[in-house]
mmCIF file of C-alpha atoms and ligand atoms in Angstrom:
data_model
loop_
_atom_site.group_PDB
_atom_site.id
_atom_site.type_symbol
_atom_site.label_atom_id
_atom_site.label_comp_id
_atom_site.label_asym_id
_atom_site.label_seq_id
_atom_site.Cartn_x
_atom_site.Cartn_y
_atom_site.Cartn_z
ATOM 1 C CA UNK A 1 -7.600 -5.400 -30.822
ATOM 2 C CA UNK A 2 -11.162 -6.113 -29.686
ATOM 3 C CA UNK A 3 -11.675 -9.167 -27.491
ATOM 4 C CA UNK A 4 -14.767 -11.276 -27.049
ATOM 5 C CA UNK A 5 -15.741 -11.057 -23.375
ATOM 6 C CA UNK A 6 -18.785 -13.048 -22.296
ATOM 7 C CA UNK A 7 -21.125 -11.698 -19.612
ATOM 8 C CA UNK A 8 -22.858 -13.815 -16.994
ATOM 9 C CA UNK A 9 -24.941 -11.397 -14.923
ATOM 10 C CA UNK A 10 -25.682 -11.963 -11.264
ATOM 11 C CA UNK A 11 -29.224 -13.022 -10.475
ATOM 12 C CA UNK A 12 -29.198 -11.053 -7.229
ATOM 13 C CA UNK A 13 -27.545 -7.621 -7.013
ATOM 14 C CA UNK A 14 -26.174 -6.614 -3.601
ATOM 15 C CA UNK A 15 -26.348 -2.917 -4.396
ATOM 16 C CA UNK A 16 -29.395 -2.209 -2.231
ATOM 17 C CA UNK A 17 -27.624 -3.579 0.863
ATOM 18 C CA UNK A 18 -24.844 -0.936 0.743
ATOM 19 C CA UNK A 19 -24.892 2.238 2.827
ATOM 20 C CA UNK A 20 -22.908 4.604 0.614
ATOM 21 C CA UNK A 21 -22.530 7.104 3.440
ATOM 22 C CA UNK A 22 -20.687 4.635 5.601
ATOM 23 C CA UNK A 23 -18.494 2.253 3.630
ATOM 24 C CA UNK A 24 -15.689 0.410 5.419
ATOM 25 C CA UNK A 25 -12.532 0.415 3.238
ATOM 26 C CA UNK A 26 -12.163 -2.726 1.170
ATOM 27 C CA UNK A 27 -14.883 -4.888 2.691
ATOM 28 C CA UNK A 28 -17.771 -4.311 0.309
ATOM 29 C CA UNK A 29 -17.564 -5.659 -3.235
ATOM 30 C CA UNK A 30 -19.522 -4.905 -6.370
ATOM 31 C CA UNK A 31 -21.685 -7.442 -8.173
ATOM 32 C CA UNK A 32 -19.283 -8.613 -10.893
ATOM 33 C CA UNK A 33 -15.679 -9.470 -11.630
ATOM 34 C CA UNK A 34 -13.630 -9.870 -14.793
ATOM 35 C CA UNK A 35 -11.751 -13.145 -15.228
ATOM 36 C CA UNK A 36 -9.248 -14.334 -17.838
ATOM 37 C CA UNK A 37 -7.399 -17.649 -17.769
ATOM 38 C CA UNK A 38 -3.937 -18.102 -19.233
ATOM 39 C CA UNK A 39 -3.355 -21.605 -20.563
ATOM 40 C CA UNK A 40 -1.156 -23.043 -23.299
ATOM 41 C CA UNK A 41 0.463 -19.671 -23.837
ATOM 42 C CA UNK A 42 -2.737 -17.667 -24.419
ATOM 43 C CA UNK A 43 -5.371 -15.712 -22.473
ATOM 44 C CA UNK A 44 -8.735 -17.422 -22.873
ATOM 45 C CA UNK A 45 -12.271 -17.714 -21.477
ATOM 46 C CA UNK A 46 -12.559 -13.952 -21.069
ATOM 47 C CA UNK A 47 -15.641 -13.323 -18.989
ATOM 48 C CA UNK A 48 -17.473 -11.093 -16.568
ATOM 49 C CA UNK A 49 -19.307 -13.099 -13.938
ATOM 50 C CA UNK A 50 -20.806 -12.642 -10.472
ATOM 51 C CA UNK A 51 -18.246 -11.696 -7.813
ATOM 52 C CA UNK A 52 -17.578 -14.773 -5.752
ATOM 53 C CA UNK A 53 -15.123 -17.385 -4.501
ATOM 54 C CA UNK A 54 -12.639 -19.161 -6.737
ATOM 55 C CA UNK A 55 -11.586 -22.701 -6.002
ATOM 56 C CA UNK A 56 -8.016 -23.900 -6.132
ATOM 57 C CA UNK A 57 -5.819 -26.854 -5.321
ATOM 58 C CA UNK A 58 -3.886 -26.835 -2.038
ATOM 59 C CA UNK A 59 -0.874 -27.333 -4.313
ATOM 60 C CA UNK A 60 -1.600 -24.068 -6.131
ATOM 61 C CA UNK A 61 1.891 -22.809 -6.897
ATOM 62 C CA UNK A 62 1.148 -19.216 -5.803
ATOM 63 C CA UNK A 63 0.109 -20.205 -2.287
ATOM 64 C CA UNK A 64 3.617 -21.583 -1.783
ATOM 65 C CA UNK A 65 5.944 -19.491 -3.909
ATOM 66 C CA UNK A 66 4.131 -16.189 -4.238
ATOM 67 C CA UNK A 67 3.779 -15.492 -7.959
ATOM 68 C CA UNK A 68 1.158 -12.825 -7.397
ATOM 69 C CA UNK A 69 0.919 -9.179 -8.443
ATOM 70 C CA UNK A 70 -1.751 -6.509 -8.325
ATOM 71 C CA UNK A 71 -2.770 -2.991 -9.255
ATOM 72 C CA UNK A 72 -4.892 -0.438 -7.442
ATOM 73 C CA UNK A 73 -6.838 2.308 -9.159
ATOM 74 C CA UNK A 74 -10.087 4.225 -8.789
ATOM 75 C CA UNK A 75 -13.176 4.972 -10.847
ATOM 76 C CA UNK A 76 -15.187 8.154 -10.274
ATOM 77 C CA UNK A 77 -18.241 9.823 -11.698
ATOM 78 C CA UNK A 78 -17.690 13.087 -13.502
ATOM 79 C CA UNK A 79 -19.938 16.153 -13.460
ATOM 80 C CA UNK A 80 -22.227 14.549 -16.029
ATOM 81 C CA UNK A 81 -22.635 11.412 -13.965
ATOM 82 C CA UNK A 82 -20.485 9.360 -16.357
ATOM 83 C CA UNK A 83 -17.969 6.857 -14.957
ATOM 84 C CA UNK A 84 -14.335 7.832 -15.534
ATOM 85 C CA UNK A 85 -10.996 6.103 -15.069
ATOM 86 C CA UNK A 86 -7.755 7.929 -14.393
ATOM 87 C CA UNK A 87 -4.685 6.960 -16.474
ATOM 88 C CA UNK A 88 -5.803 3.321 -16.806
ATOM 89 C CA UNK A 89 -3.143 2.566 -19.423
ATOM 90 C CA UNK A 90 -0.424 3.404 -16.870
ATOM 91 C CA UNK A 91 -1.850 0.723 -14.598
ATOM 92 C CA UNK A 92 -1.868 -1.789 -17.464
ATOM 93 C CA UNK A 93 1.765 -0.972 -18.197
ATOM 94 C CA UNK A 94 2.808 -1.209 -14.571
ATOM 95 C CA UNK A 95 1.015 -4.534 -14.132
ATOM 96 C CA UNK A 96 3.105 -5.810 -17.023
ATOM 97 C CA UNK A 97 6.315 -4.415 -15.547
ATOM 98 C CA UNK A 98 5.475 -6.278 -12.314
ATOM 99 C CA UNK A 99 4.614 -9.390 -14.351
ATOM 100 C CA UNK A 100 7.964 -9.321 -16.146
ATOM 101 C CA UNK A 101 9.860 -9.148 -12.819
ATOM 102 C CA UNK A 102 7.862 -12.068 -11.407
ATOM 103 C CA UNK A 103 8.278 -14.184 -14.543
ATOM 104 C CA UNK A 104 4.583 -13.968 -15.407
ATOM 105 C CA UNK A 105 2.949 -13.450 -18.816
ATOM 106 C CA UNK A 106 2.056 -10.076 -20.257
ATOM 107 C CA UNK A 107 -1.612 -9.030 -20.195
ATOM 108 C CA UNK A 108 -2.106 -7.209 -23.517
ATOM 109 C CA UNK A 109 -2.871 -3.572 -22.740
ATOM 110 C CA UNK A 110 -6.026 -3.732 -24.916
ATOM 111 C CA UNK A 111 -7.270 -6.746 -22.977
ATOM 112 C CA UNK A 112 -6.661 -5.061 -19.635
ATOM 113 C CA UNK A 113 -8.450 -1.904 -20.772
ATOM 114 C CA UNK A 114 -11.390 -3.656 -22.413
ATOM 115 C CA UNK A 115 -12.001 -5.951 -19.430
ATOM 116 C CA UNK A 116 -11.740 -2.978 -17.092
ATOM 117 C CA UNK A 117 -14.054 -0.761 -19.154
ATOM 118 C CA UNK A 118 -16.700 -3.430 -19.590
ATOM 119 C CA UNK A 119 -16.662 -4.289 -15.882
ATOM 120 C CA UNK A 120 -16.998 -0.642 -14.817
ATOM 121 C CA UNK A 121 -19.621 -0.093 -17.508
ATOM 122 C CA UNK A 122 -21.688 -2.918 -16.013
ATOM 123 C CA UNK A 123 -21.190 -2.058 -12.335
ATOM 124 C CA UNK A 124 -21.245 1.741 -12.773
ATOM 125 C CA UNK A 125 -24.053 2.072 -10.209
ATOM 126 C CA UNK A 126 -21.511 0.971 -7.581
ATOM 127 C CA UNK A 127 -19.442 4.149 -8.015
ATOM 128 C CA UNK A 128 -20.170 6.246 -4.917
ATOM 129 C CA UNK A 129 -20.916 9.907 -5.447
ATOM 130 C CA UNK A 130 -20.540 10.923 -1.797
ATOM 131 C CA UNK A 131 -17.572 13.291 -1.202
ATOM 132 C CA UNK A 132 -14.093 11.693 -1.147
ATOM 133 C CA UNK A 133 -15.561 8.339 -2.105
ATOM 134 C CA UNK A 134 -14.841 6.299 -5.214
ATOM 135 C CA UNK A 135 -14.918 2.816 -6.657
ATOM 136 C CA UNK A 136 -11.611 1.131 -5.865
ATOM 137 C CA UNK A 137 -10.519 -1.153 -8.702
ATOM 138 C CA UNK A 138 -8.295 -4.141 -8.050
ATOM 139 C CA UNK A 139 -6.734 -5.870 -11.077
ATOM 140 C CA UNK A 140 -4.464 -8.787 -10.132
ATOM 141 C CA UNK A 141 -2.760 -11.865 -11.529
ATOM 142 C CA UNK A 142 -1.486 -15.052 -9.964
ATOM 143 C CA UNK A 143 -0.156 -18.474 -10.958
ATOM 144 C CA UNK A 144 -2.694 -21.305 -10.952
ATOM 145 C CA UNK A 145 -0.619 -24.394 -11.710
ATOM 146 C CA UNK A 146 -1.045 -27.341 -9.355
ATOM 147 C CA UNK A 147 2.571 -28.181 -8.669
ATOM 148 C CA UNK A 148 5.132 -28.280 -5.896
ATOM 149 C CA UNK A 149 8.282 -26.875 -7.416
ATOM 150 C CA UNK A 150 9.978 -23.498 -7.617
ATOM 151 C CA UNK A 151 9.327 -22.708 -11.256
ATOM 152 C CA UNK A 152 7.153 -20.177 -13.041
ATOM 153 C CA UNK A 153 3.561 -21.375 -13.195
ATOM 154 C CA UNK A 154 2.388 -22.661 -16.577
ATOM 155 C CA UNK A 155 -1.108 -21.184 -16.054
ATOM 156 C CA UNK A 156 -2.450 -17.936 -14.572
ATOM 157 C CA UNK A 157 -5.590 -16.044 -13.710
ATOM 158 C CA UNK A 158 -5.951 -12.327 -14.381
ATOM 159 C CA UNK A 159 -8.937 -10.840 -12.575
ATOM 160 C CA UNK A 160 -10.456 -7.462 -11.794
ATOM 161 C CA UNK A 161 -12.970 -6.747 -9.067
ATOM 162 C CA UNK A 162 -14.151 -3.478 -7.571
ATOM 163 C CA UNK A 163 -15.083 -2.137 -4.163
ATOM 164 C CA UNK A 164 -16.854 1.111 -3.283
ATOM 165 C CA UNK A 165 -14.739 3.010 -0.735
ATOM 166 C CA UNK A 166 -14.991 6.084 1.453
ATOM 167 C CA UNK A 167 -12.046 8.293 2.521
ATOM 168 C CA UNK A 168 -8.861 6.336 3.292
ATOM 169 C CA UNK A 169 -6.979 8.292 5.962
ATOM 170 C CA UNK A 170 -8.954 10.766 7.931
ATOM 171 C CA UNK A 171 -6.149 12.408 9.846
ATOM 172 C CA UNK A 172 -2.516 13.438 9.296
ATOM 173 C CA UNK A 173 -0.088 10.584 9.807
ATOM 174 C CA UNK A 174 2.903 10.089 12.091
ATOM 175 C CA UNK A 175 5.914 8.357 10.598
ATOM 176 C CA UNK A 176 8.793 6.476 12.172
ATOM 177 C CA UNK A 177 11.933 6.026 10.093
ATOM 178 C CA UNK A 178 12.951 2.389 9.674
ATOM 179 C CA UNK A 179 16.178 1.502 11.498
ATOM 180 C CA UNK A 180 15.935 -2.275 11.494
ATOM 181 C CA UNK A 181 13.788 -3.536 8.619
ATOM 182 C CA UNK A 182 13.958 -2.704 4.912
ATOM 183 C CA UNK A 183 11.139 -2.717 2.379
ATOM 184 C CA UNK A 184 13.211 -2.971 -0.742
ATOM 185 C CA UNK A 185 16.711 -2.838 -2.182
ATOM 186 C CA UNK A 186 17.813 -2.034 -5.737
ATOM 187 C CA UNK A 187 17.759 -5.318 -7.619
ATOM 188 C CA UNK A 188 14.998 -6.713 -5.400
ATOM 189 C CA UNK A 189 11.279 -6.689 -6.109
ATOM 190 C CA UNK A 190 10.298 -3.379 -4.483
ATOM 191 C CA UNK A 191 9.565 -1.852 -7.879
ATOM 192 C CA UNK A 192 6.974 -4.565 -8.580
ATOM 193 C CA UNK A 193 3.509 -4.481 -7.023
ATOM 194 C CA UNK A 194 4.140 -8.041 -5.877
ATOM 195 C CA UNK A 195 2.057 -9.528 -3.074
ATOM 196 C CA UNK A 196 5.054 -10.643 -1.011
ATOM 197 C CA UNK A 197 6.264 -7.054 -0.567
ATOM 198 C CA UNK A 198 3.182 -6.310 1.475
ATOM 199 C CA UNK A 199 3.473 -9.426 3.625
ATOM 200 C CA UNK A 200 7.074 -8.409 4.349
ATOM 201 C CA UNK A 201 5.877 -5.005 5.535
ATOM 202 C CA UNK A 202 3.316 -6.330 8.007
ATOM 203 C CA UNK A 203 5.563 -6.991 10.993
ATOM 204 C CA UNK A 204 7.484 -3.693 10.758
ATOM 205 C CA UNK A 205 4.180 -1.840 10.387
ATOM 206 C CA UNK A 206 2.637 -3.655 13.326
ATOM 207 C CA UNK A 207 5.626 -2.760 15.496
ATOM 208 C CA UNK A 208 5.322 0.854 14.374
ATOM 209 C CA UNK A 209 1.621 0.860 15.286
ATOM 210 C CA UNK A 210 2.386 -0.653 18.683
ATOM 211 C CA UNK A 211 4.852 2.197 19.293
ATOM 212 C CA UNK A 212 2.179 4.785 18.432
ATOM 213 C CA UNK A 213 2.997 5.575 14.787
ATOM 214 C CA UNK A 214 0.791 5.305 11.729
ATOM 215 C CA UNK A 215 3.329 4.255 9.114
ATOM 216 C CA UNK A 216 6.968 3.451 8.578
ATOM 217 C CA UNK A 217 9.156 5.763 6.585
ATOM 218 C CA UNK A 218 11.229 3.228 4.678
ATOM 219 C CA UNK A 219 14.950 3.805 4.324
ATOM 220 C CA UNK A 220 17.878 2.117 2.554
ATOM 221 C CA UNK A 221 19.503 -1.065 3.822
ATOM 222 C CA UNK A 222 23.063 0.258 4.299
ATOM 223 C CA UNK A 223 22.806 3.044 6.855
ATOM 224 C CA UNK A 224 19.039 3.655 7.151
ATOM 225 C CA UNK A 225 19.566 7.249 6.049
ATOM 226 C CA UNK A 226 18.288 7.426 2.502
ATOM 227 C CA UNK A 227 14.509 7.841 2.392
ATOM 228 C CA UNK A 228 12.436 5.622 0.072
ATOM 229 C CA UNK A 229 8.669 5.705 0.733
ATOM 230 C CA UNK A 230 6.168 5.801 3.575
ATOM 231 C CA UNK A 231 3.907 2.838 4.197
ATOM 232 C CA UNK A 232 2.603 1.902 0.771
ATOM 233 C CA UNK A 233 2.862 5.434 -0.578
ATOM 234 C CA UNK A 234 5.521 7.470 -2.296
ATOM 235 C CA UNK A 235 6.822 10.353 -0.220
ATOM 236 C CA UNK A 236 7.201 14.044 -1.020
ATOM 237 C CA UNK A 237 8.987 16.854 0.856
ATOM 238 C CA UNK A 238 8.733 20.572 0.342
ATOM 239 C CA UNK A 239 11.995 22.212 1.339
ATOM 240 C CA UNK A 240 12.057 25.961 0.842
ATOM 241 C CA UNK A 241 10.324 26.401 -2.514
ATOM 242 C CA UNK A 242 11.394 23.058 -3.946
ATOM 243 C CA UNK A 243 9.425 19.825 -3.993
ATOM 244 C CA UNK A 244 11.699 16.817 -3.483
ATOM 245 C CA UNK A 245 10.817 13.157 -3.908
ATOM 246 C CA UNK A 246 13.203 10.194 -3.904
ATOM 247 C CA UNK A 247 14.304 9.171 -7.392
ATOM 248 C CA UNK A 248 13.156 5.721 -8.510
ATOM 249 C CA UNK A 249 16.297 3.652 -8.050
ATOM 250 C CA UNK A 250 14.897 0.132 -8.272
ATOM 251 C CA UNK A 251 13.756 0.093 -4.628
ATOM 252 C CA UNK A 252 10.840 2.475 -5.064
ATOM 253 C CA UNK A 253 7.428 1.723 -6.496
ATOM 254 C CA UNK A 254 6.796 3.950 -9.490
ATOM 255 C CA UNK A 255 3.557 5.452 -8.270
ATOM 256 C CA UNK A 256 1.113 6.808 -10.810
ATOM 257 C CA UNK A 257 0.019 9.426 -8.274
ATOM 258 C CA UNK A 258 3.708 10.348 -7.877
ATOM 259 C CA UNK A 259 4.065 10.725 -11.638
ATOM 260 C CA UNK A 260 0.823 12.744 -11.849
ATOM 261 C CA UNK A 261 1.831 15.125 -9.044
ATOM 262 C CA UNK A 262 5.234 15.703 -10.649
ATOM 263 C CA UNK A 263 3.456 16.658 -13.905
ATOM 264 C CA UNK A 264 1.049 19.020 -12.121
ATOM 265 C CA UNK A 265 3.870 20.668 -10.163
ATOM 266 C CA UNK A 266 6.027 21.155 -13.272
ATOM 267 C CA UNK A 267 3.002 22.525 -15.183
ATOM 268 C CA UNK A 268 2.668 25.190 -12.500
ATOM 269 C CA UNK A 269 6.357 26.057 -12.729
ATOM 270 C CA UNK A 270 7.092 24.775 -9.226
ATOM 271 C CA UNK A 271 10.656 23.497 -8.831
ATOM 272 C CA UNK A 272 10.751 19.709 -8.547
ATOM 273 C CA UNK A 273 13.678 17.430 -7.795
ATOM 274 C CA UNK A 274 13.755 13.647 -8.048
ATOM 275 C CA UNK A 275 16.874 12.750 -6.134
ATOM 276 C CA UNK A 276 18.310 10.981 -3.114
ATOM 277 C CA UNK A 277 17.238 12.570 0.159
ATOM 278 C CA UNK A 278 18.489 11.634 3.631
ATOM 279 C CA UNK A 279 17.109 11.956 7.130
ATOM 280 C CA UNK A 280 20.039 14.262 7.894
ATOM 281 C CA UNK A 281 18.884 16.653 5.221
ATOM 282 C CA UNK A 282 15.396 16.687 6.763
ATOM 283 C CA UNK A 283 16.798 17.337 10.234
ATOM 284 C CA UNK A 284 18.846 20.255 8.905
ATOM 285 C CA UNK A 285 15.952 21.703 6.903
ATOM 286 C CA UNK A 286 13.695 21.382 9.926
ATOM 287 C CA UNK A 287 16.224 23.198 12.112
ATOM 288 C CA UNK A 288 16.520 25.947 9.488
ATOM 289 C CA UNK A 289 12.733 26.264 9.270
ATOM 290 C CA UNK A 290 12.643 25.352 5.584
ATOM 291 C CA UNK A 291 10.892 21.961 5.854
ATOM 292 C CA UNK A 292 7.436 23.196 4.865
ATOM 293 C CA UNK A 293 5.523 20.033 4.080
ATOM 294 C CA UNK A 294 5.773 16.254 3.959
ATOM 295 C CA UNK A 295 3.108 14.039 2.441
ATOM 296 C CA UNK A 296 2.522 10.537 1.171
ATOM 297 C CA UNK A 297 1.089 10.019 -2.322
ATOM 298 C CA UNK A 298 -0.799 7.029 -3.655
ATOM 299 C CA UNK A 299 -4.078 6.024 -5.251
ATOM 300 C CA UNK A 300 -5.850 5.101 -2.017
ATOM 301 C CA UNK A 301 -5.159 8.253 0.014
ATOM 302 C CA UNK A 302 -4.191 10.523 -2.941
ATOM 303 C CA UNK A 303 -2.268 12.888 -0.630
ATOM 304 C CA UNK A 304 -1.788 11.988 3.028
ATOM 305 C CA UNK A 305 -0.288 14.856 5.043
ATOM 306 C CA UNK A 306 2.404 13.871 7.548
ATOM 307 C CA UNK A 307 2.228 15.609 10.935
ATOM 308 C CA UNK A 308 5.516 14.348 12.348
ATOM 309 C CA UNK A 309 8.528 12.220 11.541
ATOM 310 C CA UNK A 310 10.403 10.349 14.235
ATOM 311 C CA UNK A 311 13.863 8.949 13.595
ATOM 312 C CA UNK A 312 16.817 7.395 15.359
ATOM 313 C CA UNK A 313 19.897 9.595 15.213
ATOM 314 C CA UNK A 314 22.085 6.508 15.194
ATOM 315 C CA UNK A 315 20.866 3.164 13.965
ATOM 316 C CA UNK A 316 21.177 1.483 17.363
ATOM 317 C CA UNK A 317 19.869 4.301 19.561
ATOM 318 C CA UNK A 318 17.185 3.271 22.038
ATOM 319 C CA UNK A 319 15.287 6.554 21.786
ATOM 320 C CA UNK A 320 14.033 8.445 18.811
ATOM 321 C CA UNK A 321 13.780 12.139 18.077
ATOM 322 C CA UNK A 322 10.764 13.769 16.484
ATOM 323 C CA UNK A 323 10.415 16.461 13.845
ATOM 324 C CA UNK A 324 7.088 18.243 14.222
ATOM 325 C CA UNK A 325 5.920 19.541 10.878
ATOM 326 C CA UNK A 326 4.048 22.765 10.077
ATOM 327 C CA UNK A 327 0.300 23.004 10.636
ATOM 328 C CA UNK A 328 -1.749 21.293 7.930
ATOM 329 C CA UNK A 329 -3.601 24.564 7.209
ATOM 330 C CA UNK A 330 -0.347 26.182 6.075
ATOM 331 C CA UNK A 331 0.349 23.613 3.378
ATOM 332 C CA UNK A 332 -1.021 25.352 0.331
ATOM 333 C CA UNK A 333 0.900 23.468 -2.348
ATOM 334 C CA UNK A 334 -0.260 19.998 -1.337
ATOM 335 C CA UNK A 335 -3.788 21.147 -0.516
ATOM 336 C CA UNK A 336 -4.079 22.715 -3.967
ATOM 337 C CA UNK A 337 -2.594 19.652 -5.644
ATOM 338 C CA UNK A 338 -5.189 17.421 -4.058
ATOM 339 C CA UNK A 339 -7.995 19.761 -5.063
ATOM 340 C CA UNK A 340 -6.672 20.167 -8.598
ATOM 341 C CA UNK A 341 -6.371 16.424 -9.091
ATOM 342 C CA UNK A 342 -9.900 15.914 -7.795
ATOM 343 C CA UNK A 343 -11.184 18.584 -10.174
ATOM 344 C CA UNK A 344 -9.397 17.102 -13.175
ATOM 345 C CA UNK A 345 -10.781 13.669 -12.393
ATOM 346 C CA UNK A 346 -14.339 14.863 -12.040
ATOM 347 C CA UNK A 347 -14.294 17.151 -15.073
ATOM 348 C CA UNK A 348 -14.388 20.442 -13.129
ATOM 349 C CA UNK A 349 -11.033 21.428 -14.631
ATOM 350 C CA UNK A 350 -9.466 20.916 -18.062
ATOM 351 C CA UNK A 351 -7.490 17.712 -18.580
ATOM 352 C CA UNK A 352 -4.590 18.822 -20.807
ATOM 353 C CA UNK A 353 -2.708 15.509 -20.485
ATOM 354 C CA UNK A 354 -5.708 13.379 -21.473
ATOM 355 C CA UNK A 355 -5.581 11.442 -18.218
ATOM 356 C CA UNK A 356 -9.320 10.977 -17.739
ATOM 357 C CA UNK A 357 -11.113 8.301 -19.757
ATOM 358 C CA UNK A 358 -14.869 8.093 -19.815
ATOM 359 C CA UNK A 359 -16.388 4.609 -19.572
ATOM 360 C CA UNK A 360 -19.381 3.606 -21.685
ATOM 361 C CA UNK A 361 -22.245 2.576 -19.430
ATOM 362 C CA UNK A 362 -23.784 -0.797 -20.204
ATOM 363 C CA UNK A 363 -27.483 -1.313 -19.610
ATOM 364 C CA UNK A 364 -27.297 -4.560 -17.664
ATOM 365 C CA UNK A 365 -31.016 -5.240 -17.793
ATOM 366 C CA UNK A 366 -30.898 -5.249 -21.582
ATOM 367 C CA UNK A 367 -28.251 -7.961 -21.852
HETATM 368 C C1 LIG B 1 0.875 1.198 -5.032
HETATM 369 C C2 LIG B 1 2.023 1.785 -4.288
HETATM 370 C C3 LIG B 1 2.351 3.155 -4.336
HETATM 371 C C4 LIG B 1 1.486 4.179 -4.995
HETATM 372 O O1 LIG B 1 1.270 3.961 -6.335
HETATM 373 P P1 LIG B 1 0.019 4.671 -7.047
HETATM 374 O O2 LIG B 1 0.137 4.221 -8.447
HETATM 375 O O3 LIG B 1 0.205 6.123 -6.901
HETATM 376 O O4 LIG B 1 -1.182 4.173 -6.352
HETATM 377 C C5 LIG B 1 3.497 3.574 -3.693
HETATM 378 N N1 LIG B 1 4.278 2.712 -3.019
HETATM 379 C C6 LIG B 1 3.985 1.406 -2.924
HETATM 380 C C7 LIG B 1 4.888 0.524 -2.175
HETATM 381 C C8 LIG B 1 2.845 0.908 -3.545
HETATM 382 O O5 LIG B 1 2.535 -0.382 -3.449
#
């Protein structure tokens, strides 16, 4: 279905003010945003307008009860200078999976994709072409009803804005296994990209930072042994010649990067296992010299190599032990994966799974 999206161009572009060689992550925003309002059971007033503040009542239901979900994806320019999106339909589907869990309305996939394509088509000049840079795309939805009461909102906003970004992590990360806090449990909301999950992770992450680590390696809530994710990324291990990643069991975010890497690995005939993996297994593999690589995977960092993992042997131990991981230079599989993914996205390599979608550029001046 084709939707009617109105366009209200900005009168003053901020593009000239941006230094594309030095972009702080997530603090610079492109000229326009897509907005749709859900009222009386339907999405309406579809529009692209200048990026800017939105007003709301202090009694906005989301501020109090947290009906808020988001997506994160990236736009690039390919070899021909055309904007491209990577697996955008997967993001539309996951937004709707998150929406269902949070009792929010579905955003029709066609609406998500059309709004996204038109926005990128208008603000295509904001896509950085400097190495490892991209246009970060943030679709999100939240309840807008003015009401004090724990009930699903009767109205919502779905919006998309974009932000040019440089490289996310510049050095390998140090993880500390959680032994006190949990991110998610099966049956909870960890599988949804729901705002509250990230608020819940702030204190544990801050404590980890204070102790000298970059990210938490999240574990299960029963004995803190079963590994889930690291920070806000999925986690991968290479043990011997097998790539292992925790199976999605309701407590793990179904990362699109995770899914993509699993495809690429299987295409190459590399052995892949989605299964439960414990800290004990890592300790044993490390001792045997078979723990070859550990990395986080997610849209922002793509692949973030892990340099060491610290863990508490027993939940209540005062001191941790540390597994030092092999030199980054030795990690051919993950290095190649990152390169391959970059090449597929920019058109330097064939795209057999039809993951890359070119965006039609819109001549803003002509509107
Ligand atoms: C978004 C996210 C990921 C990664 O998902 P991608 O689709 O690969 O970006 C992993 N874990 C958590 C908790 C996340 O929020």
